[in-house]
Amino acid sequence: MKSLKIFFIIFSLSVTAAKAQFTKAELQVSGLTCALCAKSTEKALRALPFVGDIKTDLIRNTYLITFKNDVPVNFEQISKKVQGSGFSVNSLKATFNFANTKVAENAFNYGGDTYRLLNAADRSFTGDVNFTVVDNGFAPKSVSKKYLGQVTDAAPASGRIYHLAI
């Protein structure tokens, strides 16, 4: 009985101590022409330290990536792995868990980078929220132009600024 109580205490602490992080992403890659191309890109993505699992959809040229817990995600590394395989990112949609994350002036920090919410209208967020990265190299040019046309950002002290649309 004592060990059961200890288990419940440890379990409840781990549930309440959830950290904010990206949990999963849907990555669409352009230029894939065969299963071997998709497999080589998948292999390159699996080498990233924050990638937990990948499911490939060859019909839509997408990868559903599940991220490891408590390991910061770096979108720039995802893009470099895709480009290193000879392809390009067509779109990147990610899910972020806002546990213990403060959003101020439509921006939040994670893993040394700043994430600016372009169409959030000062909303508050809790739980999992889906975003699309609209920066050049992560979205089609028409999408980037639509969202980034009037955006001016000061250079961050460290990391980079990603622009997200809901």
Tab-separated table of N, CA and C in Angstrom:
chain	number	residue	atom	x	y	z
A	1	MET	N	0.821	-1.193	0.000
A	1	MET	CA	0.000	0.000	0.000
A	1	MET	C	0.864	1.255	0.000
A	2	LYS	N	1.993	1.187	0.737
A	2	LYS	CA	2.888	2.322	0.814
A	2	LYS	C	3.477	2.645	-0.564
A	3	SER	N	3.857	1.587	-1.299
A	3	SER	CA	4.432	1.818	-2.627
A	3	SER	C	3.398	2.381	-3.594
A	4	LEU	N	2.146	2.040	-3.418
A	4	LEU	CA	1.085	2.587	-4.257
A	4	LEU	C	0.924	4.083	-4.008
A	5	LYS	N	0.995	4.511	-2.752
A	5	LYS	CA	0.912	5.941	-2.421
A	5	LYS	C	2.084	6.701	-3.021
A	6	ILE	N	3.267	6.120	-2.925
A	6	ILE	CA	4.448	6.768	-3.491
A	6	ILE	C	4.300	6.900	-5.000
A	7	PHE	N	3.790	5.868	-5.655
A	7	PHE	CA	3.564	5.928	-7.095
A	7	PHE	C	2.626	7.075	-7.460
A	8	PHE	N	1.520	7.222	-6.738
A	8	PHE	CA	0.566	8.284	-7.033
A	8	PHE	C	1.158	9.657	-6.789
A	9	ILE	N	1.974	9.809	-5.769
A	9	ILE	CA	2.621	11.096	-5.510
A	9	ILE	C	3.575	11.444	-6.639
A	10	ILE	N	4.397	10.494	-7.054
A	10	ILE	CA	5.341	10.732	-8.145
A	10	ILE	C	4.593	11.018	-9.437
A	11	PHE	N	3.541	10.257	-9.722
A	11	PHE	CA	2.757	10.468	-10.928
A	11	PHE	C	2.121	11.852	-10.943
A	12	SER	N	1.537	12.283	-9.824
A	12	SER	CA	0.882	13.585	-9.781
A	12	SER	C	1.892	14.715	-9.921
A	13	LEU	N	3.102	14.543	-9.377
A	13	LEU	CA	4.132	15.563	-9.545
A	13	LEU	C	4.578	15.664	-10.992
A	14	SER	N	4.695	14.545	-11.671
A	14	SER	CA	5.131	14.578	-13.065
A	14	SER	C	4.062	15.181	-13.967
A	15	VAL	N	2.804	14.987	-13.627
A	15	VAL	CA	1.729	15.564	-14.431
A	15	VAL	C	1.655	17.070	-14.216
A	16	THR	N	1.783	17.525	-12.976
A	16	THR	CA	1.658	18.956	-12.709
A	16	THR	C	2.908	19.724	-13.113
A	17	ALA	N	4.029	19.051	-13.279
A	17	ALA	CA	5.269	19.728	-13.629
A	17	ALA	C	5.491	19.748	-15.139
A	18	ALA	N	4.432	19.634	-15.911
A	18	ALA	CA	4.556	19.638	-17.364
A	18	ALA	C	5.200	20.931	-17.830
A	19	LYS	N	6.086	20.813	-18.793
A	19	LYS	CA	6.784	21.982	-19.301
A	19	LYS	C	6.235	22.345	-20.669
A	20	ALA	N	6.338	23.611	-20.963
A	20	ALA	CA	5.916	24.082	-22.274
A	20	ALA	C	6.889	23.551	-23.316
A	21	GLN	N	6.345	23.132	-24.438
A	21	GLN	CA	7.206	22.670	-25.516
A	21	GLN	C	6.401	22.381	-26.770
A	22	PHE	N	7.111	22.270	-27.887
A	22	PHE	CA	6.501	21.784	-29.105
A	22	PHE	C	6.353	20.286	-28.956
A	23	THR	N	5.165	19.761	-29.262
A	23	THR	CA	4.904	18.336	-29.068
A	23	THR	C	4.930	17.555	-30.376
A	24	LYS	N	4.475	18.189	-31.461
A	24	LYS	CA	4.462	17.498	-32.754
A	24	LYS	C	4.428	18.522	-33.872
A	25	ALA	N	4.680	18.037	-35.083
A	25	ALA	CA	4.651	18.913	-36.258
A	25	ALA	C	4.282	18.109	-37.484
A	26	GLU	N	3.657	18.788	-38.419
A	26	GLU	CA	3.411	18.204	-39.739
A	26	GLU	C	4.268	18.978	-40.725
A	27	LEU	N	5.200	18.272	-41.331
A	27	LEU	CA	6.159	18.860	-42.250
A	27	LEU	C	5.849	18.386	-43.657
A	28	GLN	N	5.564	19.334	-44.551
A	28	GLN	CA	5.346	18.971	-45.952
A	28	GLN	C	6.590	19.368	-46.740
A	29	VAL	N	7.113	18.411	-47.501
A	29	VAL	CA	8.352	18.598	-48.238
A	29	VAL	C	8.044	18.605	-49.728
A	30	SER	N	8.623	19.560	-50.451
A	30	SER	CA	8.411	19.589	-51.896
A	30	SER	C	9.631	19.012	-52.601
A	31	GLY	N	9.383	18.382	-53.723
A	31	GLY	CA	10.451	17.814	-54.532
A	31	GLY	C	10.613	16.318	-54.385
A	32	LEU	N	9.885	15.705	-53.466
A	32	LEU	CA	9.989	14.250	-53.312
A	32	LEU	C	9.364	13.568	-54.531
A	33	THR	N	10.096	12.641	-55.129
A	33	THR	CA	9.570	11.974	-56.319
A	33	THR	C	9.416	10.469	-56.144
A	34	CYS	N	10.021	9.912	-55.103
A	34	CYS	CA	9.927	8.467	-54.921
A	34	CYS	C	10.066	8.105	-53.446
A	35	ALA	N	9.837	6.834	-53.158
A	35	ALA	CA	9.926	6.351	-51.775
A	35	ALA	C	11.357	6.436	-51.250
A	36	LEU	N	12.346	6.288	-52.099
A	36	LEU	CA	13.737	6.389	-51.650
A	36	LEU	C	14.076	7.810	-51.212
A	37	CYS	N	13.534	8.793	-51.936
A	37	CYS	CA	13.735	10.197	-51.553
A	37	CYS	C	13.129	10.452	-50.173
A	38	ALA	N	11.919	9.974	-49.988
A	38	ALA	CA	11.223	10.156	-48.714
A	38	ALA	C	11.968	9.454	-47.591
A	39	LYS	N	12.487	8.269	-47.860
A	39	LYS	CA	13.204	7.500	-46.838
A	39	LYS	C	14.502	8.196	-46.441
A	40	SER	N	15.222	8.745	-47.406
A	40	SER	CA	16.482	9.426	-47.074
A	40	SER	C	16.220	10.694	-46.257
A	41	THR	N	15.149	11.393	-46.571
A	41	THR	CA	14.790	12.581	-45.796
A	41	THR	C	14.362	12.183	-44.390
A	42	GLU	N	13.584	11.128	-44.279
A	42	GLU	CA	13.157	10.640	-42.968
A	42	GLU	C	14.368	10.242	-42.122
A	43	LYS	N	15.318	9.579	-42.724
A	43	LYS	CA	16.521	9.159	-42.004
A	43	LYS	C	17.295	10.373	-41.489
A	44	ALA	N	17.395	11.407	-42.315
A	44	ALA	CA	18.092	12.630	-41.896
A	44	ALA	C	17.361	13.305	-40.732
A	45	LEU	N	16.028	13.338	-40.788
A	45	LEU	CA	15.244	13.963	-39.716
A	45	LEU	C	15.338	13.173	-38.414
A	46	ARG	N	15.372	11.858	-38.517
A	46	ARG	CA	15.478	11.012	-37.314
A	46	ARG	C	16.779	11.247	-36.556
A	47	ALA	N	17.802	11.746	-37.230
A	47	ALA	CA	19.097	11.998	-36.596
A	47	ALA	C	19.069	13.205	-35.662
A	48	LEU	N	18.034	14.027	-35.753
A	48	LEU	CA	17.939	15.204	-34.886
A	48	LEU	C	17.660	14.769	-33.449
A	49	PRO	N	18.309	15.378	-32.470
A	49	PRO	CA	18.186	14.923	-31.086
A	49	PRO	C	16.814	15.121	-30.457
A	50	PHE	N	15.989	15.977	-31.017
A	50	PHE	CA	14.673	16.255	-30.434
A	50	PHE	C	13.541	15.483	-31.103
A	51	VAL	N	13.835	14.710	-32.139
A	51	VAL	CA	12.813	13.943	-32.854
A	51	VAL	C	12.610	12.597	-32.165
A	52	GLY	N	11.351	12.333	-31.780
A	52	GLY	CA	11.021	11.070	-31.142
A	52	GLY	C	10.569	10.023	-32.134
A	53	ASP	N	9.611	10.387	-33.004
A	53	ASP	CA	9.063	9.438	-33.967
A	53	ASP	C	8.643	10.191	-35.218
A	54	ILE	N	8.622	9.492	-36.333
A	54	ILE	CA	8.194	10.079	-37.606
A	54	ILE	C	7.291	9.092	-38.313
A	55	LYS	N	6.171	9.605	-38.830
A	55	LYS	CA	5.291	8.820	-39.695
A	55	LYS	C	5.243	9.541	-41.038
A	56	THR	N	5.449	8.785	-42.099
A	56	THR	CA	5.527	9.370	-43.436
A	56	THR	C	4.256	9.099	-44.217
A	57	ASP	N	3.760	10.128	-44.911
A	57	ASP	CA	2.630	9.997	-45.822
A	57	ASP	C	3.146	10.334	-47.220
A	58	LEU	N	3.426	9.298	-48.018
A	58	LEU	CA	4.015	9.505	-49.343
A	58	LEU	C	3.047	10.139	-50.333
A	59	ILE	N	1.764	9.979	-50.111
A	59	ILE	CA	0.784	10.556	-51.038
A	59	ILE	C	0.779	12.077	-50.934
A	60	ARG	N	0.857	12.586	-49.703
A	60	ARG	CA	0.841	14.045	-49.478
A	60	ARG	C	2.241	14.637	-49.289
A	61	ASN	N	3.284	13.795	-49.342
A	61	ASN	CA	4.664	14.229	-49.100
A	61	ASN	C	4.814	14.913	-47.752
A	62	THR	N	4.207	14.314	-46.719
A	62	THR	CA	4.276	14.896	-45.389
A	62	THR	C	4.896	13.921	-44.398
A	63	TYR	N	5.435	14.508	-43.349
A	63	TYR	CA	5.991	13.763	-42.232
A	63	TYR	C	5.296	14.269	-40.976
A	64	LEU	N	4.745	13.360	-40.202
A	64	LEU	CA	4.184	13.709	-38.904
A	64	LEU	C	5.276	13.395	-37.893
A	65	ILE	N	5.843	14.446	-37.309
A	65	ILE	CA	6.976	14.314	-36.403
A	65	ILE	C	6.484	14.493	-34.976
A	66	THR	N	6.816	13.553	-34.116
A	66	THR	CA	6.546	13.664	-32.692
A	66	THR	C	7.863	13.993	-32.014
A	67	PHE	N	7.860	15.033	-31.177
A	67	PHE	CA	9.084	15.474	-30.526
A	67	PHE	C	9.255	14.834	-29.158
A	68	LYS	N	10.501	14.668	-28.751
A	68	LYS	CA	10.815	14.137	-27.432
A	68	LYS	C	10.454	15.166	-26.360
A	69	ASN	N	10.077	14.668	-25.190
A	69	ASN	CA	9.784	15.554	-24.064
A	69	ASN	C	11.065	16.194	-23.552
A	70	ASP	N	10.955	17.443	-23.148
A	70	ASP	CA	12.034	18.182	-22.487
A	70	ASP	C	13.294	18.348	-23.324
A	71	VAL	N	13.191	18.224	-24.637
A	71	VAL	CA	14.318	18.503	-25.526
A	71	VAL	C	13.875	19.633	-26.449
A	72	PRO	N	14.542	20.796	-26.387
A	72	PRO	CA	14.116	21.933	-27.214
A	72	PRO	C	14.145	21.618	-28.711
A	73	VAL	N	13.109	22.042	-29.396
A	73	VAL	CA	12.969	21.826	-30.836
A	73	VAL	C	13.592	23.004	-31.571
A	74	ASN	N	14.284	22.714	-32.666
A	74	ASN	CA	14.913	23.755	-33.469
A	74	ASN	C	14.444	23.600	-34.913
A	75	PHE	N	13.563	24.500	-35.356
A	75	PHE	CA	13.013	24.418	-36.705
A	75	PHE	C	14.085	24.627	-37.772
A	76	GLU	N	15.087	25.429	-37.466
A	76	GLU	CA	16.155	25.681	-38.424
A	76	GLU	C	16.896	24.383	-38.752
A	77	GLN	N	17.102	23.536	-37.749
A	77	GLN	CA	17.769	22.260	-37.991
A	77	GLN	C	16.900	21.341	-38.848
A	78	ILE	N	15.586	21.394	-38.658
A	78	ILE	CA	14.685	20.597	-39.501
A	78	ILE	C	14.828	21.033	-40.959
A	79	SER	N	14.802	22.339	-41.188
A	79	SER	CA	14.934	22.864	-42.539
A	79	SER	C	16.276	22.473	-43.156
A	80	LYS	N	17.351	22.548	-42.385
A	80	LYS	CA	18.677	22.199	-42.907
A	80	LYS	C	18.760	20.721	-43.274
A	81	LYS	N	18.140	19.854	-42.480
A	81	LYS	CA	18.147	18.411	-42.792
A	81	LYS	C	17.382	18.133	-44.082
A	82	VAL	N	16.250	18.808	-44.266
A	82	VAL	CA	15.463	18.626	-45.488
A	82	VAL	C	16.254	19.133	-46.695
A	83	GLN	N	16.845	20.317	-46.578
A	83	GLN	CA	17.635	20.880	-47.676
A	83	GLN	C	18.872	20.041	-47.958
A	84	GLY	N	19.481	19.505	-46.902
A	84	GLY	CA	20.649	18.643	-47.071
A	84	GLY	C	20.328	17.354	-47.804
A	85	SER	N	19.060	16.958	-47.766
A	85	SER	CA	18.614	15.769	-48.504
A	85	SER	C	18.255	16.100	-49.946
A	86	GLY	N	18.328	17.394	-50.303
A	86	GLY	CA	18.066	17.814	-51.678
A	86	GLY	C	16.654	18.301	-51.937
A	87	PHE	N	15.906	18.620	-50.886
A	87	PHE	CA	14.514	19.036	-51.040
A	87	PHE	C	14.277	20.347	-50.299
A	88	SER	N	13.034	20.802	-50.262
A	88	SER	CA	12.734	22.039	-49.540
A	88	SER	C	11.447	21.882	-48.736
A	89	VAL	N	11.356	22.671	-47.683
A	89	VAL	CA	10.173	22.663	-46.828
A	89	VAL	C	9.083	23.449	-47.529
A	90	ASN	N	7.922	22.834	-47.703
A	90	ASN	CA	6.787	23.519	-48.312
A	90	ASN	C	5.885	24.124	-47.242
A	91	SER	N	5.729	23.427	-46.122
A	91	SER	CA	4.979	23.987	-44.991
A	91	SER	C	5.365	23.256	-43.717
A	92	LEU	N	5.254	23.977	-42.615
A	92	LEU	CA	5.541	23.410	-41.309
A	92	LEU	C	4.466	23.882	-40.348
A	93	LYS	N	3.663	22.927	-39.873
A	93	LYS	CA	2.607	23.204	-38.901
A	93	LYS	C	2.993	22.490	-37.616
A	94	ALA	N	3.056	23.238	-36.521
A	94	ALA	CA	3.520	22.669	-35.262
A	94	ALA	C	2.497	22.880	-34.159
A	95	THR	N	2.537	22.009	-33.160
A	95	THR	CA	1.666	22.096	-31.993
A	95	THR	C	2.535	22.421	-30.784
A	96	PHE	N	2.158	23.480	-30.075
A	96	PHE	CA	2.895	23.913	-28.893
A	96	PHE	C	2.001	23.781	-27.674
A	97	ASN	N	2.548	23.210	-26.595
A	97	ASN	CA	1.821	23.105	-25.334
A	97	ASN	C	2.206	24.305	-24.480
A	98	PHE	N	1.224	25.131	-24.152
A	98	PHE	CA	1.472	26.390	-23.457
A	98	PHE	C	1.521	26.267	-21.942
A	99	ALA	N	1.747	25.074	-21.392
A	99	ALA	CA	1.859	24.925	-19.943
A	99	ALA	C	3.007	25.796	-19.437
A	100	ASN	N	2.713	26.676	-18.511
A	100	ASN	CA	3.705	27.554	-17.873
A	100	ASN	C	4.412	28.495	-18.847
A	101	THR	N	3.764	28.882	-19.944
A	101	THR	CA	4.365	29.796	-20.905
A	101	THR	C	3.591	31.105	-20.914
A	102	LYS	N	4.326	32.193	-20.818
A	102	LYS	CA	3.721	33.518	-20.826
A	102	LYS	C	3.836	34.121	-22.225
A	103	VAL	N	2.712	34.599	-22.737
A	103	VAL	CA	2.692	35.285	-24.024
A	103	VAL	C	2.557	36.776	-23.734
A	104	ALA	N	3.536	37.555	-24.176
A	104	ALA	CA	3.511	39.003	-23.968
A	104	ALA	C	3.701	39.691	-25.311
A	105	GLU	N	2.828	40.625	-25.608
A	105	GLU	CA	2.877	41.368	-26.872
A	105	GLU	C	2.928	40.422	-28.066
A	106	ASN	N	2.066	39.397	-27.999
A	106	ASN	CA	1.937	38.403	-29.068
A	106	ASN	C	3.241	37.681	-29.381
A	107	ALA	N	4.050	37.412	-28.359
A	107	ALA	CA	5.293	36.671	-28.560
A	107	ALA	C	5.597	35.842	-27.321
A	108	PHE	N	6.329	34.746	-27.540
A	108	PHE	CA	6.817	33.940	-26.429
A	108	PHE	C	8.198	33.413	-26.789
A	109	ASN	N	8.953	33.032	-25.778
A	109	ASN	CA	10.299	32.507	-25.974
A	109	ASN	C	10.316	31.028	-25.655
A	110	TYR	N	11.106	30.306	-26.444
A	110	TYR	CA	11.252	28.874	-26.232
A	110	TYR	C	12.573	28.417	-26.842
A	111	GLY	N	13.363	27.713	-26.084
A	111	GLY	CA	14.604	27.141	-26.594
A	111	GLY	C	15.582	28.164	-27.132
A	112	GLY	N	15.567	29.383	-26.602
A	112	GLY	CA	16.483	30.422	-27.048
A	112	GLY	C	15.996	31.214	-28.252
A	113	ASP	N	14.832	30.865	-28.781
A	113	ASP	CA	14.267	31.584	-29.926
A	113	ASP	C	13.006	32.327	-29.503
A	114	THR	N	12.625	33.319	-30.308
A	114	THR	CA	11.403	34.081	-30.073
A	114	THR	C	10.381	33.690	-31.128
A	115	TYR	N	9.143	33.506	-30.695
A	115	TYR	CA	8.054	33.124	-31.594
A	115	TYR	C	7.003	34.221	-31.547
A	116	ARG	N	6.823	34.909	-32.680
A	116	ARG	CA	5.871	36.020	-32.763
A	116	ARG	C	4.582	35.521	-33.401
A	117	LEU	N	3.478	35.751	-32.712
A	117	LEU	CA	2.153	35.343	-33.189
A	117	LEU	C	1.570	36.491	-34.007
A	118	LEU	N	1.334	36.263	-35.285
A	118	LEU	CA	0.943	37.349	-36.179
A	118	LEU	C	-0.550	37.640	-36.192
A	119	ASN	N	-1.375	36.674	-35.932
A	119	ASN	CA	-2.814	36.911	-35.982
A	119	ASN	C	-3.503	36.443	-34.700
A	120	ALA	N	-2.846	36.654	-33.570
A	120	ALA	CA	-3.376	36.170	-32.298
A	120	ALA	C	-4.258	37.189	-31.593
A	121	ALA	N	-4.115	38.465	-31.900
A	121	ALA	CA	-4.941	39.532	-31.317
A	121	ALA	C	-4.964	39.464	-29.787
A	122	ASP	N	-3.782	39.353	-29.193
A	122	ASP	CA	-3.628	39.362	-27.734
A	122	ASP	C	-4.487	38.343	-27.009
A	123	ARG	N	-4.634	37.166	-27.590
A	123	ARG	CA	-5.379	36.096	-26.921
A	123	ARG	C	-4.482	35.410	-25.911
A	124	SER	N	-5.103	34.792	-24.936
A	124	SER	CA	-4.339	33.974	-24.000
A	124	SER	C	-4.468	32.515	-24.443
A	125	PHE	N	-3.417	31.745	-24.203
A	125	PHE	CA	-3.377	30.375	-24.676
A	125	PHE	C	-3.144	29.420	-23.513
A	126	THR	N	-3.809	28.284	-23.572
A	126	THR	CA	-3.579	27.201	-22.624
A	126	THR	C	-3.623	25.886	-23.395
A	127	GLY	N	-2.880	24.912	-22.911
A	127	GLY	CA	-2.889	23.603	-23.557
A	127	GLY	C	-2.228	23.621	-24.921
A	128	ASP	N	-2.588	22.653	-25.756
A	128	ASP	CA	-2.006	22.517	-27.088
A	128	ASP	C	-2.660	23.470	-28.073
A	129	VAL	N	-1.824	24.196	-28.823
A	129	VAL	CA	-2.300	25.127	-29.853
A	129	VAL	C	-1.502	24.858	-31.124
A	130	ASN	N	-2.195	24.802	-32.263
A	130	ASN	CA	-1.564	24.554	-33.557
A	130	ASN	C	-1.193	25.864	-34.235
A	131	PHE	N	0.015	25.911	-34.800
A	131	PHE	CA	0.521	27.078	-35.512
A	131	PHE	C	1.104	26.658	-36.847
A	132	THR	N	1.166	27.614	-37.762
A	132	THR	CA	1.881	27.432	-39.020
A	132	THR	C	3.039	28.414	-39.034
A	133	VAL	N	4.241	27.931	-39.311
A	133	VAL	CA	5.402	28.809	-39.431
A	133	VAL	C	5.323	29.458	-40.805
A	134	VAL	N	5.327	30.800	-40.850
A	134	VAL	CA	5.103	31.506	-42.114
A	134	VAL	C	6.363	32.209	-42.638
A	135	ASP	N	7.504	31.936	-42.038
A	135	ASP	CA	8.752	32.542	-42.501
A	135	ASP	C	9.167	31.971	-43.855
A	136	ASN	N	9.987	32.747	-44.578
A	136	ASN	CA	10.546	32.253	-45.836
A	136	ASN	C	11.325	30.972	-45.551
A	137	GLY	N	11.150	29.985	-46.407
A	137	GLY	CA	11.812	28.702	-46.225
A	137	GLY	C	10.981	27.709	-45.433
A	138	PHE	N	9.864	28.167	-44.864
A	138	PHE	CA	8.976	27.289	-44.107
A	138	PHE	C	7.550	27.307	-44.647
A	139	ALA	N	7.284	28.184	-45.586
A	139	ALA	CA	5.947	28.326	-46.159
A	139	ALA	C	6.101	28.803	-47.605
A	140	PRO	N	5.085	28.582	-48.437
A	140	PRO	CA	5.147	29.108	-49.805
A	140	PRO	C	5.315	30.632	-49.792
A	141	LYS	N	5.942	31.166	-50.828
A	141	LYS	CA	6.211	32.609	-50.887
A	141	LYS	C	4.950	33.447	-50.755
A	142	SER	N	3.840	32.981	-51.309
A	142	SER	CA	2.593	33.749	-51.217
A	142	SER	C	2.123	33.856	-49.763
A	143	VAL	N	2.296	32.800	-48.988
A	143	VAL	CA	1.906	32.814	-47.576
A	143	VAL	C	2.834	33.724	-46.783
A	144	SER	N	4.145	33.597	-47.014
A	144	SER	CA	5.109	34.449	-46.319
A	144	SER	C	4.848	35.917	-46.616
A	145	LYS	N	4.597	36.227	-47.882
A	145	LYS	CA	4.355	37.608	-48.270
A	145	LYS	C	3.089	38.153	-47.611
A	146	LYS	N	2.048	37.336	-47.534
A	146	LYS	CA	0.785	37.748	-46.918
A	146	LYS	C	0.987	38.134	-45.457
A	147	TYR	N	1.723	37.315	-44.709
A	147	TYR	CA	1.872	37.554	-43.276
A	147	TYR	C	3.029	38.479	-42.927
A	148	LEU	N	4.089	38.447	-43.696
A	148	LEU	CA	5.287	39.190	-43.327
A	148	LEU	C	5.422	40.536	-44.021
A	149	GLY	N	4.460	40.896	-44.858
A	149	GLY	CA	4.539	42.131	-45.624
A	149	GLY	C	4.716	43.378	-44.784
A	150	GLN	N	4.077	43.472	-43.645
A	150	GLN	CA	4.142	44.670	-42.805
A	150	GLN	C	4.894	44.450	-41.493
A	151	VAL	N	5.546	43.301	-41.325
A	151	VAL	CA	6.209	42.970	-40.062
A	151	VAL	C	7.609	43.561	-40.027
A	152	THR	N	7.917	44.242	-38.937
A	152	THR	CA	9.277	44.702	-38.683
A	152	THR	C	9.648	44.268	-37.273
A	153	ASP	N	10.735	43.541	-37.163
A	153	ASP	CA	11.189	43.044	-35.871
A	153	ASP	C	12.578	43.573	-35.580
A	154	ALA	N	12.808	43.914	-34.314
A	154	ALA	CA	14.159	44.240	-33.884
A	154	ALA	C	14.936	42.934	-33.760
A	155	ALA	N	16.226	42.998	-34.001
A	155	ALA	CA	17.047	41.789	-33.909
A	155	ALA	C	17.050	41.286	-32.466
A	156	PRO	N	16.818	39.993	-32.273
A	156	PRO	CA	16.812	39.460	-30.905
A	156	PRO	C	18.226	39.415	-30.330
A	157	ALA	N	18.309	39.407	-29.003
A	157	ALA	CA	19.613	39.326	-28.337
A	157	ALA	C	20.295	38.006	-28.661
A	158	SER	N	19.515	36.938	-28.766
A	158	SER	CA	20.057	35.631	-29.147
A	158	SER	C	18.978	34.849	-29.881
A	159	GLY	N	19.394	33.800	-30.574
A	159	GLY	CA	18.424	32.996	-31.313
A	159	GLY	C	17.896	33.723	-32.529
A	160	ARG	N	16.726	33.296	-32.959
A	160	ARG	CA	16.096	33.952	-34.099
A	160	ARG	C	14.624	34.142	-33.822
A	161	ILE	N	13.964	34.903	-34.668
A	161	ILE	CA	12.539	35.145	-34.528
A	161	ILE	C	11.815	34.312	-35.571
A	162	TYR	N	10.865	33.512	-35.113
A	162	TYR	CA	9.979	32.777	-36.008
A	162	TYR	C	8.625	33.465	-35.976
A	163	HIS	N	7.962	33.502	-37.109
A	163	HIS	CA	6.637	34.102	-37.208
A	163	HIS	C	5.605	33.003	-37.398
A	164	LEU	N	4.581	33.040	-36.545
A	164	LEU	CA	3.578	31.979	-36.524
A	164	LEU	C	2.190	32.537	-36.794
A	165	ALA	N	1.388	31.767	-37.517
A	165	ALA	CA	-0.021	32.101	-37.747
A	165	ALA	C	-0.863	30.961	-37.188
A	166	ILE	N	-1.993	31.333	-36.632
A	166	ILE	CA	-2.898	30.311	-36.068
A	166	ILE	C	-3.753	29.769	-37.187
